[in-house]
Short mmCIF file of C-alpha atoms in Angstrom, two decimals:
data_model
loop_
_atom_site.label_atom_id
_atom_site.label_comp_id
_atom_site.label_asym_id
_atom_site.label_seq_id
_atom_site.Cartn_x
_atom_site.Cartn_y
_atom_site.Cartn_z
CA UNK A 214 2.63 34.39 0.07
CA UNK A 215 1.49 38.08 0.80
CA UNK A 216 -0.02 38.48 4.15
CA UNK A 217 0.97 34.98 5.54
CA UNK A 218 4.21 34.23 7.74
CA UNK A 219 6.70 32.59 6.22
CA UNK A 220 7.88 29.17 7.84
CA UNK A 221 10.91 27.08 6.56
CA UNK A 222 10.35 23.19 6.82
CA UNK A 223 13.98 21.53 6.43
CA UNK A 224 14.02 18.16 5.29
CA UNK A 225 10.34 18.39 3.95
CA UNK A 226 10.95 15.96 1.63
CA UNK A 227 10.84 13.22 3.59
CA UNK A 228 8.46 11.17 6.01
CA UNK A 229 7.93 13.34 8.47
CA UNK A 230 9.08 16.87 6.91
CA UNK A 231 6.47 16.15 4.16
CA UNK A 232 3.81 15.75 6.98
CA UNK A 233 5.10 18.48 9.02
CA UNK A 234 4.69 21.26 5.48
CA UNK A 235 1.44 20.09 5.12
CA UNK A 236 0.53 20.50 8.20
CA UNK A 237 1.82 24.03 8.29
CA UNK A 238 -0.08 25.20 4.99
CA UNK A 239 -3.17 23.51 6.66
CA UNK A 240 -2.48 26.12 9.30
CA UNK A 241 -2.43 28.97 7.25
CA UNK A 242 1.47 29.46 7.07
CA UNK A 243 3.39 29.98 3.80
CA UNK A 244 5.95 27.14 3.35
CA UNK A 245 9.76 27.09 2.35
CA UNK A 246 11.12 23.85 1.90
CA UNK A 247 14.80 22.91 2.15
CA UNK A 248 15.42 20.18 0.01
CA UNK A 249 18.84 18.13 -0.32
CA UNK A 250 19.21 18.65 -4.08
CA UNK A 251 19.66 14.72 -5.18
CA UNK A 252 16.27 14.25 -2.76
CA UNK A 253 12.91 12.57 -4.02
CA UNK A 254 10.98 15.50 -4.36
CA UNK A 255 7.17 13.06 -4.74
CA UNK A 256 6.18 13.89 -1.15
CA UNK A 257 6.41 17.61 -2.43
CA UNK A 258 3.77 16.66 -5.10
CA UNK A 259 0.77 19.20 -5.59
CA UNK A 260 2.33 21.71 -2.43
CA UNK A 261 1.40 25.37 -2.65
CA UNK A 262 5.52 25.44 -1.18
CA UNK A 263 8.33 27.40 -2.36
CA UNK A 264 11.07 24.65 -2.85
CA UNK A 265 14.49 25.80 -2.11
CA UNK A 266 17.87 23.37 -3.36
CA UNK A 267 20.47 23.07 -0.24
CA UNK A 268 21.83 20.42 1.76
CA UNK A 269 21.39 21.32 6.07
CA UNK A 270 25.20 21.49 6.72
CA UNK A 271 25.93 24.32 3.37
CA UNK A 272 25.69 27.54 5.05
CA UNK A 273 25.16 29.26 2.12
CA UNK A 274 22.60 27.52 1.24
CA UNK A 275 20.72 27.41 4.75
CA UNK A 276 21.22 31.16 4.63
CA UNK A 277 19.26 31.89 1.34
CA UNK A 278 16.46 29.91 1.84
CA UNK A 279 16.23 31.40 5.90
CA UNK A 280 16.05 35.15 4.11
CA UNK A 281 12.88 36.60 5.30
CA UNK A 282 11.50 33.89 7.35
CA UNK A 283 9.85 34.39 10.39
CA UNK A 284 9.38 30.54 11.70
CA UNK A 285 11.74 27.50 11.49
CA UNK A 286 10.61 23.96 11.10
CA UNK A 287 14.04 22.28 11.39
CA UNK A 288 12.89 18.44 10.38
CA UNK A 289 15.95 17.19 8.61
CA UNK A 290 17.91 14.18 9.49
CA UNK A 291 19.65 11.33 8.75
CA UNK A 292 17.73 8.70 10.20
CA UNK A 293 19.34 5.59 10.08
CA UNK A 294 20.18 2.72 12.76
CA UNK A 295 23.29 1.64 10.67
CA UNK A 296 25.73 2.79 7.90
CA UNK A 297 28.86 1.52 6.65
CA UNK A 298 30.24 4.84 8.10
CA UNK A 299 28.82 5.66 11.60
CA UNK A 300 30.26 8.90 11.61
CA UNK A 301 28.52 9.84 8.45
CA UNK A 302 25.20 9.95 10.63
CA UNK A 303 26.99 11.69 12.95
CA UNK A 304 28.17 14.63 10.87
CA UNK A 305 24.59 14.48 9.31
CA UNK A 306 22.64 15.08 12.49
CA UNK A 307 25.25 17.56 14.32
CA UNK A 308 26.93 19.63 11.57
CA UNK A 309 23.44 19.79 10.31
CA UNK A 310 21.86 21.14 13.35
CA UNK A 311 24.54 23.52 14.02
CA UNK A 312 24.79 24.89 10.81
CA UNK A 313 20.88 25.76 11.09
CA UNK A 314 20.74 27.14 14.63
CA UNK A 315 23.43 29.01 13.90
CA UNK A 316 21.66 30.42 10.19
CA UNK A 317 18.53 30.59 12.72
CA UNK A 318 20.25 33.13 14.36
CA UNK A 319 21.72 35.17 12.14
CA UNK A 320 18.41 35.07 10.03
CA UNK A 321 16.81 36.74 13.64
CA UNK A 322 14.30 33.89 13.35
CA UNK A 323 11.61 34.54 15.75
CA UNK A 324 10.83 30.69 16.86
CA UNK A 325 11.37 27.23 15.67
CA UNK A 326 10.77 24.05 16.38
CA UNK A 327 13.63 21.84 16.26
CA UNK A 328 12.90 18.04 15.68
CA UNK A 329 14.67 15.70 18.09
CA UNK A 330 13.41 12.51 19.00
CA UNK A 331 12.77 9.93 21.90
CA UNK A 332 16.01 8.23 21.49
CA UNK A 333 17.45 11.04 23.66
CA UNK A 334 15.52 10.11 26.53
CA UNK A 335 16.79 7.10 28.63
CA UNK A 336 14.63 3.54 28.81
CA UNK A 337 15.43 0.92 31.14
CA UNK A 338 13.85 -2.37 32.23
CA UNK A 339 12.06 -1.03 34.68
CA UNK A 340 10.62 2.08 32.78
CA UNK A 341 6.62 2.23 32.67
CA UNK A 342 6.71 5.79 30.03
CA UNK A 343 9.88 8.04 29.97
CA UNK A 344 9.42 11.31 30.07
CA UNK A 345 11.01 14.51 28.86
CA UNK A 346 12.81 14.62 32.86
CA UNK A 347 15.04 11.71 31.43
CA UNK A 348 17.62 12.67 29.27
CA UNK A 349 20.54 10.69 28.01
CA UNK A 350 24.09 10.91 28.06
CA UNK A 351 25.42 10.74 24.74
CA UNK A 352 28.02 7.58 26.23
CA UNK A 353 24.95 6.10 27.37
CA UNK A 354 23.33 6.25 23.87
CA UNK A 355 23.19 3.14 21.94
CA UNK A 356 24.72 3.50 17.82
CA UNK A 357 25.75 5.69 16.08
CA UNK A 358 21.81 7.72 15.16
CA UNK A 359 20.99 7.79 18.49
CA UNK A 360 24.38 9.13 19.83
CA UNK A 361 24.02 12.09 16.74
CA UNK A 362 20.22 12.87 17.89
CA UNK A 363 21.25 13.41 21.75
CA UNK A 364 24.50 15.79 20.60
CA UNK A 365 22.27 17.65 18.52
CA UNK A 366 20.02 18.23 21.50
CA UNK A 367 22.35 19.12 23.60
CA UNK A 368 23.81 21.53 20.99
CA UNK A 369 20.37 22.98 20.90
CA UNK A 370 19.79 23.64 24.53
CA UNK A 371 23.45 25.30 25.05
CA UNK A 372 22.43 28.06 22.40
CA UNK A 373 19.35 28.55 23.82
CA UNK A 374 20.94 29.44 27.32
CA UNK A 375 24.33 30.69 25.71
CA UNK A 376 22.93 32.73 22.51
CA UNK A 377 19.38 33.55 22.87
CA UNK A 378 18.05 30.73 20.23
CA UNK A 379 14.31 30.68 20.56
CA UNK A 380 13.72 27.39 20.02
CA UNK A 381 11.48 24.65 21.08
CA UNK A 382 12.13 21.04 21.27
CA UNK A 383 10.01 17.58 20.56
CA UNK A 384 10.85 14.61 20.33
CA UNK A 385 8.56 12.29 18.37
CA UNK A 386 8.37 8.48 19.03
CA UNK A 387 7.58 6.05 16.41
CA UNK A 388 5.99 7.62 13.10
CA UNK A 389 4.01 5.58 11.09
CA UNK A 390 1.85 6.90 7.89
CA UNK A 391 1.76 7.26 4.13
CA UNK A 392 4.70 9.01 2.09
CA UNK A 393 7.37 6.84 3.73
CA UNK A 394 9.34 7.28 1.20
CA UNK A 395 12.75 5.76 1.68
CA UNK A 396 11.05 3.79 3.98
CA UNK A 397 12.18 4.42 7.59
CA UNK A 398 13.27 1.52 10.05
CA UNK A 399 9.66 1.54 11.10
CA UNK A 400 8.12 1.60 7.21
CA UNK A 401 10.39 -1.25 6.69
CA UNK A 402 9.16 -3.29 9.73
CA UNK A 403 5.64 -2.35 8.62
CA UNK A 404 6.40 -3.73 4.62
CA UNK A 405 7.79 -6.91 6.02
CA UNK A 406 5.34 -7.79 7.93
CA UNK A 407 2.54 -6.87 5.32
CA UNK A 408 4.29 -9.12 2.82
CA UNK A 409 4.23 -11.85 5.38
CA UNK A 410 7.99 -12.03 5.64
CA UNK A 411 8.06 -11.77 9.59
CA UNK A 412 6.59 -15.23 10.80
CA UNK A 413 8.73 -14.62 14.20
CA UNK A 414 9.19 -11.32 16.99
CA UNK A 415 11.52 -10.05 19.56
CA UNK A 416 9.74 -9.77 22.56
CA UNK A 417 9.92 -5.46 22.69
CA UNK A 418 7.49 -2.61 22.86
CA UNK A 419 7.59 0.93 21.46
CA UNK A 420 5.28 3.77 21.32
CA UNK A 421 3.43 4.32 18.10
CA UNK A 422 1.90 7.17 16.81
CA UNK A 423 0.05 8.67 13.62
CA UNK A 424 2.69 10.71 11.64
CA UNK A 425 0.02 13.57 10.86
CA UNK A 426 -0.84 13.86 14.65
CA UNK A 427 3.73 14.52 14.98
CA UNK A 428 2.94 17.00 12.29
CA UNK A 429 0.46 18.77 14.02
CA UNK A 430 2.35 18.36 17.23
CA UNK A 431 5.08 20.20 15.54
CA UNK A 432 3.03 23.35 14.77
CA UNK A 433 1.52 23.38 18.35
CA UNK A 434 4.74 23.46 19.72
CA UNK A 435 6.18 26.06 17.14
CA UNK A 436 2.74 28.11 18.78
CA UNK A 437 3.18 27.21 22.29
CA UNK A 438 5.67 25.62 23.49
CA UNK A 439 8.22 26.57 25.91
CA UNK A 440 11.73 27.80 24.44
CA UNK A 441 14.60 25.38 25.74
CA UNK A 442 11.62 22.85 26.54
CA UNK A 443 11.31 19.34 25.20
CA UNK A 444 8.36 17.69 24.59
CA UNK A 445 7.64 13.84 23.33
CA UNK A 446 5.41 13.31 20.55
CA UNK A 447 4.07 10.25 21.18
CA UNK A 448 0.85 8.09 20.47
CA UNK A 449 0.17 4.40 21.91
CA UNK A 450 2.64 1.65 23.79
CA UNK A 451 2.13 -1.30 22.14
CA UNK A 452 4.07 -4.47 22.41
CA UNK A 453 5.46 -5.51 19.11
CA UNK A 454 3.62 -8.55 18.55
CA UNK A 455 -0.01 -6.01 18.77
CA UNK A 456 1.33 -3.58 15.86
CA UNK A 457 2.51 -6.81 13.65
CA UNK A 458 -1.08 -8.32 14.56
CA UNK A 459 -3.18 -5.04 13.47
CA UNK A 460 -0.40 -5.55 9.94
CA UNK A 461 -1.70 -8.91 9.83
CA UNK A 462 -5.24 -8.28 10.03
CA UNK A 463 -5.41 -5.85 7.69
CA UNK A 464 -3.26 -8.53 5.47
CA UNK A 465 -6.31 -11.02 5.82
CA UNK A 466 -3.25 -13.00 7.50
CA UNK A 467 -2.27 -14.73 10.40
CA UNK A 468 -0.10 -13.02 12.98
CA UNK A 469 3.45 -14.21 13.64
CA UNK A 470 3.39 -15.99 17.09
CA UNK A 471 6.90 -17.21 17.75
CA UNK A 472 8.55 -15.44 20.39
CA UNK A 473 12.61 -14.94 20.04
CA UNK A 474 15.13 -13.87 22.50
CA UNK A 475 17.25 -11.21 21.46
CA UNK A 476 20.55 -12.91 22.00
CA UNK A 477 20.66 -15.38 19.80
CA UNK A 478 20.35 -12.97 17.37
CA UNK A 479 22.95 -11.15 17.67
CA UNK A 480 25.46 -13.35 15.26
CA UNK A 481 22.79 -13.34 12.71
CA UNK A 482 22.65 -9.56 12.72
CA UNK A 483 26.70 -9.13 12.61
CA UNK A 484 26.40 -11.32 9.43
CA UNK A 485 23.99 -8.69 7.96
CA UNK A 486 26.28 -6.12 8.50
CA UNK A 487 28.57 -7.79 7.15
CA UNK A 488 26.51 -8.41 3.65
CA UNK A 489 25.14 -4.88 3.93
CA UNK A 490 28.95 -3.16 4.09
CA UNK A 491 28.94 -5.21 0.29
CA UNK A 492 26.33 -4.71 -1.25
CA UNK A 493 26.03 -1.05 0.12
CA UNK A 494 22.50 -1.65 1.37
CA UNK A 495 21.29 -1.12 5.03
CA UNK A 496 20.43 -4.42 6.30
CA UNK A 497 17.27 -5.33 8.42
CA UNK A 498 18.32 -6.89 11.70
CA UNK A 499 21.50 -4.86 13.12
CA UNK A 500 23.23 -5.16 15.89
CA UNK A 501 21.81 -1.66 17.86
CA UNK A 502 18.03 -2.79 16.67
CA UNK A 503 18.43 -5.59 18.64
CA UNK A 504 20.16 -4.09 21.61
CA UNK A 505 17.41 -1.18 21.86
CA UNK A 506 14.85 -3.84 21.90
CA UNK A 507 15.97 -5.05 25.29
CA UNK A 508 13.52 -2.67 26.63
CA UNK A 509 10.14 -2.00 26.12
CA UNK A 510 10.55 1.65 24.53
CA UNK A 511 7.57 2.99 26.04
CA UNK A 512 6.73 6.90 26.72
CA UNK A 513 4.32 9.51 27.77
CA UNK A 514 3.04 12.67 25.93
CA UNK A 515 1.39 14.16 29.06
CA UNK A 516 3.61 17.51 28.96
CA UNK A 517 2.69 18.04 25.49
CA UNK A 518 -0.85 17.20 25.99
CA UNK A 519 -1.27 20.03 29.01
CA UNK A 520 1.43 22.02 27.84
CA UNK A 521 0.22 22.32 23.81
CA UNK A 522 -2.90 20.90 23.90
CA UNK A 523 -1.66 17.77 22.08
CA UNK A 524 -4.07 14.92 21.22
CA UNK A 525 -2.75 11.80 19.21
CA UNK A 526 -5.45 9.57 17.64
CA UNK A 527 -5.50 5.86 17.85
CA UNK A 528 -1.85 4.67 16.13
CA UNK A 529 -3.67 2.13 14.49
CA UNK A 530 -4.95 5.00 12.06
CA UNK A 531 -1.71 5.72 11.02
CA UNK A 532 -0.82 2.00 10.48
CA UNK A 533 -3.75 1.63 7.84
CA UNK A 534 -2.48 4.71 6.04
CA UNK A 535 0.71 2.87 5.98
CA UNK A 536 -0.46 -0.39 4.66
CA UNK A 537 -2.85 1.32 2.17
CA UNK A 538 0.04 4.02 0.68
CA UNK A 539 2.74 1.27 0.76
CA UNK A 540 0.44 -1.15 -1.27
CA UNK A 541 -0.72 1.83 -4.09
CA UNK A 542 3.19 2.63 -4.61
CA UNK A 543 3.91 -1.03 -5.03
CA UNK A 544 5.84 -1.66 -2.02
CA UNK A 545 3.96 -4.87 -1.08
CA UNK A 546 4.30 -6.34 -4.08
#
Protein backbone atom coordinates (compact mmCIF):
# COMPACT_ATOMS: atom_id res chain seq x y z
CA UNK A 1 0.00 0.00 0.00
CA UNK A 2 3.22 2.24 0.04
CA UNK A 3 2.89 5.27 -2.04
CA UNK A 4 -0.94 4.98 -2.70
CA UNK A 5 -3.76 6.84 -0.60
CA UNK A 6 -5.56 4.94 1.49
CA UNK A 7 -9.50 4.91 0.97
CA UNK A 8 -11.99 3.07 3.33
CA UNK A 9 -15.05 1.47 1.43
CA UNK A 10 -17.79 0.65 4.24
CA UNK A 11 -20.13 -1.89 3.42
CA UNK A 12 -17.88 -3.26 0.52
CA UNK A 13 -19.24 -6.38 0.83
CA UNK A 14 -22.20 -5.91 -0.71
CA UNK A 15 -23.82 -4.89 -4.18
CA UNK A 16 -22.77 -1.76 -4.55
CA UNK A 17 -19.74 -1.44 -1.90
CA UNK A 18 -18.18 -4.41 -3.80
CA UNK A 19 -18.48 -2.30 -7.07
CA UNK A 20 -17.57 0.85 -5.49
CA UNK A 21 -13.74 -1.04 -4.00
CA UNK A 22 -13.20 -2.16 -7.25
CA UNK A 23 -13.67 0.69 -8.72
CA UNK A 24 -11.35 2.48 -6.37
CA UNK A 25 -8.32 -0.06 -6.85
CA UNK A 26 -9.05 0.41 -10.64
CA UNK A 27 -8.21 3.99 -9.81
CA UNK A 28 -5.10 3.49 -8.27
CA UNK A 29 -6.27 3.85 -4.53
CA UNK A 30 -5.39 1.35 -1.78
CA UNK A 31 -8.62 -0.15 -0.31
CA UNK A 32 -9.88 -0.75 3.37
CA UNK A 33 -12.93 -2.52 3.61
CA UNK A 34 -15.35 -2.44 6.55
CA UNK A 35 -17.03 -5.54 6.74
CA UNK A 36 -20.01 -6.50 9.21
CA UNK A 37 -18.29 -9.56 10.69
CA UNK A 38 -21.28 -12.30 10.03
CA UNK A 39 -21.17 -10.63 6.19
CA UNK A 40 -20.66 -12.79 2.90
CA UNK A 41 -17.31 -11.90 2.24
CA UNK A 42 -17.57 -13.65 -1.93
CA UNK A 43 -17.87 -10.17 -3.47
CA UNK A 44 -14.41 -9.58 -1.67
CA UNK A 45 -13.05 -12.59 -3.69
CA UNK A 46 -9.51 -12.11 -5.41
CA UNK A 47 -9.32 -8.04 -3.96
CA UNK A 48 -5.85 -6.64 -3.49
CA UNK A 49 -8.09 -4.97 -0.12
CA UNK A 50 -7.20 -4.90 3.39
CA UNK A 51 -10.42 -6.37 5.06
CA UNK A 52 -11.20 -4.92 8.35
CA UNK A 53 -14.13 -6.87 10.91
CA UNK A 54 -16.67 -4.04 12.35
CA UNK A 55 -20.19 -3.37 12.16
CA UNK A 56 -20.93 0.83 10.96
CA UNK A 57 -22.64 1.78 14.30
CA UNK A 58 -19.33 0.16 16.78
CA UNK A 59 -17.24 3.11 17.24
CA UNK A 60 -14.46 1.25 18.10
CA UNK A 61 -14.48 -0.53 15.41
CA UNK A 62 -15.14 2.38 12.78
CA UNK A 63 -12.22 4.03 14.54
CA UNK A 64 -9.52 1.29 13.86
CA UNK A 65 -10.17 0.62 10.52
CA UNK A 66 -10.42 4.87 9.79
CA UNK A 67 -6.57 4.98 11.36
CA UNK A 68 -4.51 6.45 8.68
CA UNK A 69 -6.95 6.92 5.98
CA UNK A 70 -7.02 9.71 3.88
CA UNK A 71 -10.49 9.08 1.80
CA UNK A 72 -13.90 7.69 2.96
CA UNK A 73 -16.19 5.64 0.82
CA UNK A 74 -19.11 5.39 3.28
CA UNK A 75 -21.40 2.66 1.19
CA UNK A 76 -23.02 0.76 3.98
CA UNK A 77 -26.66 0.32 4.51
CA UNK A 78 -29.45 -1.51 5.29
CA UNK A 79 -31.36 -1.57 2.29
CA UNK A 80 -34.54 -2.98 2.72
CA UNK A 81 -38.28 -1.84 1.81
CA UNK A 82 -39.67 -3.95 4.79
CA UNK A 83 -38.68 -5.68 8.10
CA UNK A 84 -40.56 -7.12 10.81
CA UNK A 85 -38.97 -4.21 12.82
CA UNK A 86 -39.05 -0.85 10.92
CA UNK A 87 -36.99 0.76 13.32
CA UNK A 88 -34.27 -1.75 12.88
CA UNK A 89 -33.63 -0.03 9.36
CA UNK A 90 -33.85 2.97 10.98
CA UNK A 91 -31.12 2.55 13.58
CA UNK A 92 -29.15 0.82 10.69
CA UNK A 93 -29.06 3.76 8.31
CA UNK A 94 -28.82 6.72 11.06
CA UNK A 95 -26.77 5.37 13.99
CA UNK A 96 -24.68 4.04 11.22
CA UNK A 97 -24.09 7.23 9.46
CA UNK A 98 -23.51 9.12 12.52
CA UNK A 99 -21.25 6.93 14.04
CA UNK A 100 -19.00 7.26 10.74
CA UNK A 101 -19.18 11.02 10.17
CA UNK A 102 -18.49 11.44 13.43
CA UNK A 103 -15.16 8.65 13.26
CA UNK A 104 -14.69 10.73 9.84
CA UNK A 105 -13.96 13.47 11.84
CA UNK A 106 -12.04 12.56 14.44
CA UNK A 107 -9.91 10.38 11.95
CA UNK A 108 -9.26 14.22 10.14
CA UNK A 109 -10.44 12.46 6.97
CA UNK A 110 -9.70 14.67 4.14
CA UNK A 111 -12.96 13.83 1.84
CA UNK A 112 -15.58 11.24 1.45
CA UNK A 113 -18.21 10.37 -0.35
CA UNK A 114 -21.19 9.47 1.51
CA UNK A 115 -23.77 7.17 -0.30
CA UNK A 116 -27.37 8.38 -0.12
CA UNK A 117 -29.81 7.62 -2.58
CA UNK A 118 -32.78 8.96 -4.78
CA UNK A 119 -35.38 8.08 -2.33
CA UNK A 120 -34.51 11.40 -0.62
CA UNK A 121 -35.57 13.37 -3.42
CA UNK A 122 -39.39 13.95 -3.84
CA UNK A 123 -41.49 12.31 -7.05
CA UNK A 124 -44.87 13.24 -7.82
CA UNK A 125 -47.33 12.58 -10.65
CA UNK A 126 -46.42 15.23 -12.44
CA UNK A 127 -42.53 14.85 -12.20
CA UNK A 128 -40.69 14.51 -15.73
CA UNK A 129 -36.78 13.80 -13.76
CA UNK A 130 -36.23 15.02 -10.11
CA UNK A 131 -33.40 16.57 -9.44
CA UNK A 132 -30.97 17.09 -6.59
CA UNK A 133 -33.18 20.82 -5.96
CA UNK A 134 -35.95 18.40 -4.57
CA UNK A 135 -35.41 17.13 -1.35
CA UNK A 136 -37.78 15.34 0.94
CA UNK A 137 -39.11 15.77 4.21
CA UNK A 138 -38.52 12.86 6.21
CA UNK A 139 -42.79 12.93 7.09
CA UNK A 140 -43.15 13.02 3.52
CA UNK A 141 -41.00 9.86 3.01
CA UNK A 142 -42.75 6.73 2.31
CA UNK A 143 -41.51 3.36 4.88
CA UNK A 144 -39.47 2.90 7.00
CA UNK A 145 -35.79 2.70 4.36
CA UNK A 146 -36.67 5.61 2.80
CA UNK A 147 -37.51 7.68 5.98
CA UNK A 148 -33.73 6.27 7.46
CA UNK A 149 -31.95 7.34 3.98
CA UNK A 150 -33.42 11.09 4.11
CA UNK A 151 -32.39 11.42 8.16
CA UNK A 152 -29.12 10.25 7.31
CA UNK A 153 -28.85 12.97 4.71
CA UNK A 154 -29.91 15.43 6.58
CA UNK A 155 -27.54 14.33 9.40
CA UNK A 156 -24.86 14.64 6.80
CA UNK A 157 -25.48 18.11 5.58
CA UNK A 158 -25.85 19.63 9.32
CA UNK A 159 -22.14 18.45 10.01
CA UNK A 160 -20.99 19.70 7.03
CA UNK A 161 -22.28 23.32 7.87
CA UNK A 162 -22.05 22.74 11.79
CA UNK A 163 -18.56 20.72 12.04
CA UNK A 164 -16.53 21.14 9.01
CA UNK A 165 -17.27 17.41 7.53
CA UNK A 166 -15.87 17.38 4.04
CA UNK A 167 -18.11 15.36 2.52
CA UNK A 168 -19.84 14.87 -0.71
CA UNK A 169 -23.14 13.43 -1.40
CA UNK A 170 -24.82 11.05 -4.32
CA UNK A 171 -27.53 9.56 -4.52
CA UNK A 172 -27.71 6.59 -6.88
CA UNK A 173 -31.02 5.41 -8.52
CA UNK A 174 -31.67 1.92 -9.39
CA UNK A 175 -28.44 -0.43 -9.44
CA UNK A 176 -28.50 -3.29 -11.41
CA UNK A 177 -25.28 -5.70 -12.09
CA UNK A 178 -23.49 -8.87 -11.08
CA UNK A 179 -22.51 -9.64 -7.31
CA UNK A 180 -26.04 -8.98 -6.06
CA UNK A 181 -25.53 -10.86 -3.47
CA UNK A 182 -28.39 -10.86 -1.03
CA UNK A 183 -30.19 -9.85 -3.83
CA UNK A 184 -31.53 -6.28 -3.52
CA UNK A 185 -35.33 -5.34 -4.16
CA UNK A 186 -34.20 -4.68 -7.69
CA UNK A 187 -32.00 -8.23 -8.05
CA UNK A 188 -35.09 -9.81 -6.85
CA UNK A 189 -37.43 -8.14 -9.43
CA UNK A 190 -34.75 -8.97 -12.00
CA UNK A 191 -34.65 -13.09 -10.77
CA UNK A 192 -38.39 -13.19 -10.95
CA UNK A 193 -38.82 -12.09 -13.96
CA UNK A 194 -35.89 -14.21 -15.51
CA UNK A 195 -37.50 -17.31 -14.05
CA UNK A 196 -40.71 -16.30 -15.70
CA UNK A 197 -42.53 -15.86 -12.42
CA UNK A 198 -43.88 -12.23 -13.28
CA UNK A 199 -46.57 -12.86 -16.11
CA UNK A 200 -48.28 -9.39 -14.84
CA UNK A 201 -46.84 -5.38 -14.01
CA UNK A 202 -47.76 -2.34 -12.12
CA UNK A 203 -47.95 0.31 -14.41
CA UNK A 204 -44.53 2.41 -12.81
CA UNK A 205 -41.24 3.67 -14.08
CA UNK A 206 -37.83 4.05 -12.43
CA UNK A 207 -34.47 5.05 -13.50
CA UNK A 208 -32.00 2.30 -14.16
CA UNK A 209 -28.52 2.33 -14.25
CA UNK A 210 -25.28 0.04 -14.59
CA UNK A 211 -23.94 -0.57 -10.99
CA UNK A 212 -20.18 -0.16 -12.24
CA UNK A 213 -21.05 3.26 -13.89
CA UNK A 214 -22.55 4.22 -9.62
CA UNK A 215 -19.14 2.90 -8.79
CA UNK A 216 -17.31 5.05 -10.87
CA UNK A 217 -19.68 7.85 -10.12
CA UNK A 218 -18.66 7.41 -6.59
CA UNK A 219 -14.91 8.01 -7.18
CA UNK A 220 -15.64 11.08 -9.45
CA UNK A 221 -17.46 12.58 -6.87
CA UNK A 222 -14.93 11.60 -4.01
CA UNK A 223 -12.43 13.72 -6.85
CA UNK A 224 -14.71 16.45 -7.66
CA UNK A 225 -17.52 16.98 -6.25
CA UNK A 226 -18.75 19.76 -4.25
CA UNK A 227 -18.65 19.30 -0.27
CA UNK A 228 -22.34 19.57 1.16
CA UNK A 229 -23.47 18.89 -2.60
CA UNK A 230 -25.72 16.07 -3.74
CA UNK A 231 -25.59 14.55 -6.81
CA UNK A 232 -27.98 11.61 -8.45
CA UNK A 233 -26.40 8.73 -9.93
CA UNK A 234 -28.59 7.79 -12.35
CA UNK A 235 -28.74 5.92 -15.82
CA UNK A 236 -32.04 5.45 -18.06
CA UNK A 237 -36.06 6.06 -17.25
CA UNK A 238 -37.64 3.21 -18.30
CA UNK A 239 -41.16 2.15 -17.70
CA UNK A 240 -41.32 -1.14 -15.94
CA UNK A 241 -42.83 -3.17 -18.50
CA UNK A 242 -39.31 -2.10 -20.97
CA UNK A 243 -36.74 -3.47 -18.18
CA UNK A 244 -39.04 -6.80 -17.65
CA UNK A 245 -39.12 -6.97 -21.65
CA UNK A 246 -35.13 -6.61 -22.15
CA UNK A 247 -35.35 -9.75 -18.90
CA UNK A 248 -37.52 -11.48 -21.19
CA UNK A 249 -35.59 -11.30 -24.24
CA UNK A 250 -32.62 -12.27 -22.96
CA UNK A 251 -34.88 -15.29 -21.36
CA UNK A 252 -35.78 -16.37 -25.05
CA UNK A 253 -39.34 -15.54 -23.39
CA UNK A 254 -42.29 -13.68 -23.84
CA UNK A 255 -42.79 -10.44 -21.97
CA UNK A 256 -45.52 -10.12 -19.33
CA UNK A 257 -48.28 -7.88 -20.87
CA UNK A 258 -51.01 -7.58 -18.29
CA UNK A 259 -51.27 -4.30 -16.87
CA UNK A 260 -52.42 -4.05 -12.94
CA UNK A 261 -53.56 -1.19 -10.92
CA UNK A 262 -51.86 -0.73 -7.83
CA UNK A 263 -54.85 -0.77 -5.57
CA UNK A 264 -56.07 -3.84 -5.74
CA UNK A 265 -53.03 -4.92 -4.58
CA UNK A 266 -52.74 -3.61 -1.69
CA UNK A 267 -54.66 -6.55 0.46
CA UNK A 268 -52.56 -9.01 -1.30
CA UNK A 269 -49.39 -7.29 -0.14
CA UNK A 270 -50.70 -6.87 3.70
CA UNK A 271 -51.15 -10.71 3.49
CA UNK A 272 -47.40 -11.01 2.59
CA UNK A 273 -46.46 -9.17 5.40
CA UNK A 274 -48.27 -10.96 7.25
CA UNK A 275 -46.56 -14.50 6.07
CA UNK A 276 -43.20 -12.75 5.96
CA UNK A 277 -43.45 -11.52 9.96
CA UNK A 278 -43.66 -15.82 10.22
CA UNK A 279 -41.56 -17.16 8.43
CA UNK A 280 -38.95 -14.30 9.05
CA UNK A 281 -38.45 -13.75 5.34
CA UNK A 282 -38.92 -10.36 3.49
CA UNK A 283 -41.76 -10.80 1.25
CA UNK A 284 -42.00 -9.60 -2.46
CA UNK A 285 -44.99 -7.32 -2.89
CA UNK A 286 -45.21 -4.88 0.32
CA UNK A 287 -47.25 -2.42 1.07
CA UNK A 288 -44.54 0.81 0.48
CA UNK A 289 -43.42 -1.07 -3.03
CA UNK A 290 -46.64 -0.57 -4.12
CA UNK A 291 -47.29 2.88 -2.81
CA UNK A 292 -43.84 4.22 -4.37
CA UNK A 293 -44.96 2.84 -7.60
CA UNK A 294 -47.74 5.37 -7.87
CA UNK A 295 -45.27 7.46 -9.62
CA UNK A 296 -43.11 7.05 -12.31
CA UNK A 297 -39.67 7.34 -10.29
CA UNK A 298 -37.90 9.05 -12.92
CA UNK A 299 -34.60 11.37 -12.52
CA UNK A 300 -31.85 13.30 -14.07
CA UNK A 301 -28.01 13.02 -13.67
CA UNK A 302 -27.30 16.34 -15.46
CA UNK A 303 -25.44 17.95 -12.29
CA UNK A 304 -23.28 15.05 -12.04
CA UNK A 305 -22.68 14.83 -15.66
CA UNK A 306 -21.34 18.77 -15.85
CA UNK A 307 -20.39 18.86 -12.43
CA UNK A 308 -18.08 15.32 -12.39
CA UNK A 309 -17.97 14.51 -15.72
CA UNK A 310 -20.35 11.56 -15.20
CA UNK A 311 -21.35 9.31 -18.13
CA UNK A 312 -23.69 6.21 -17.48
CA UNK A 313 -23.79 3.58 -20.28
CA UNK A 314 -26.89 2.07 -21.65
CA UNK A 315 -28.74 0.29 -18.31
CA UNK A 316 -29.43 -2.46 -20.40
CA UNK A 317 -25.60 -3.41 -19.96
CA UNK A 318 -25.96 -3.74 -16.52
CA UNK A 319 -29.19 -5.85 -16.84
CA UNK A 320 -27.23 -8.59 -18.94
CA UNK A 321 -24.54 -8.68 -16.28
CA UNK A 322 -27.37 -9.32 -14.01
CA UNK A 323 -29.05 -12.07 -15.84
CA UNK A 324 -25.68 -13.69 -16.77
CA UNK A 325 -24.10 -13.54 -12.86
CA UNK A 326 -27.52 -14.52 -11.38
CA UNK A 327 -27.76 -17.60 -13.77
CA UNK A 328 -23.74 -18.83 -13.07
CA UNK A 329 -24.52 -18.62 -9.13
CA UNK A 330 -27.67 -20.61 -9.62
CA UNK A 331 -30.16 -18.07 -8.86
CA UNK A 332 -32.37 -18.85 -11.90
CA UNK A 333 -32.56 -22.16 -11.32
Amino acid sequence: MAGRDLVLVTGAAGFVGAAVARAALAEGYAVRALVRPSSPRRNLSGLDAEIVAGDMRDAAAVGRALAGVRFLLHVAADYRLWAPDPGEIARNNLEGTATVMRAALAAGVERAAVTSSVATLRVGPSTVAATEDEPLAEHEAIGAYKRSKVAAERLVERMVAQDGLPAVIVNPSTPVGARDVRPTPTGRIIVEAARGRMPAFVETGLNVVDVEDVARGHLLALAHGRVGERYILGGQNVMLCELLGEIAQLMGRRPPRVRLPAAPLVPLAHAAEAIARLRGREPFLTVDGLKMARNRMFFSSGKAERELGYRPGPYVAGVRAAVAWFGREGYLD
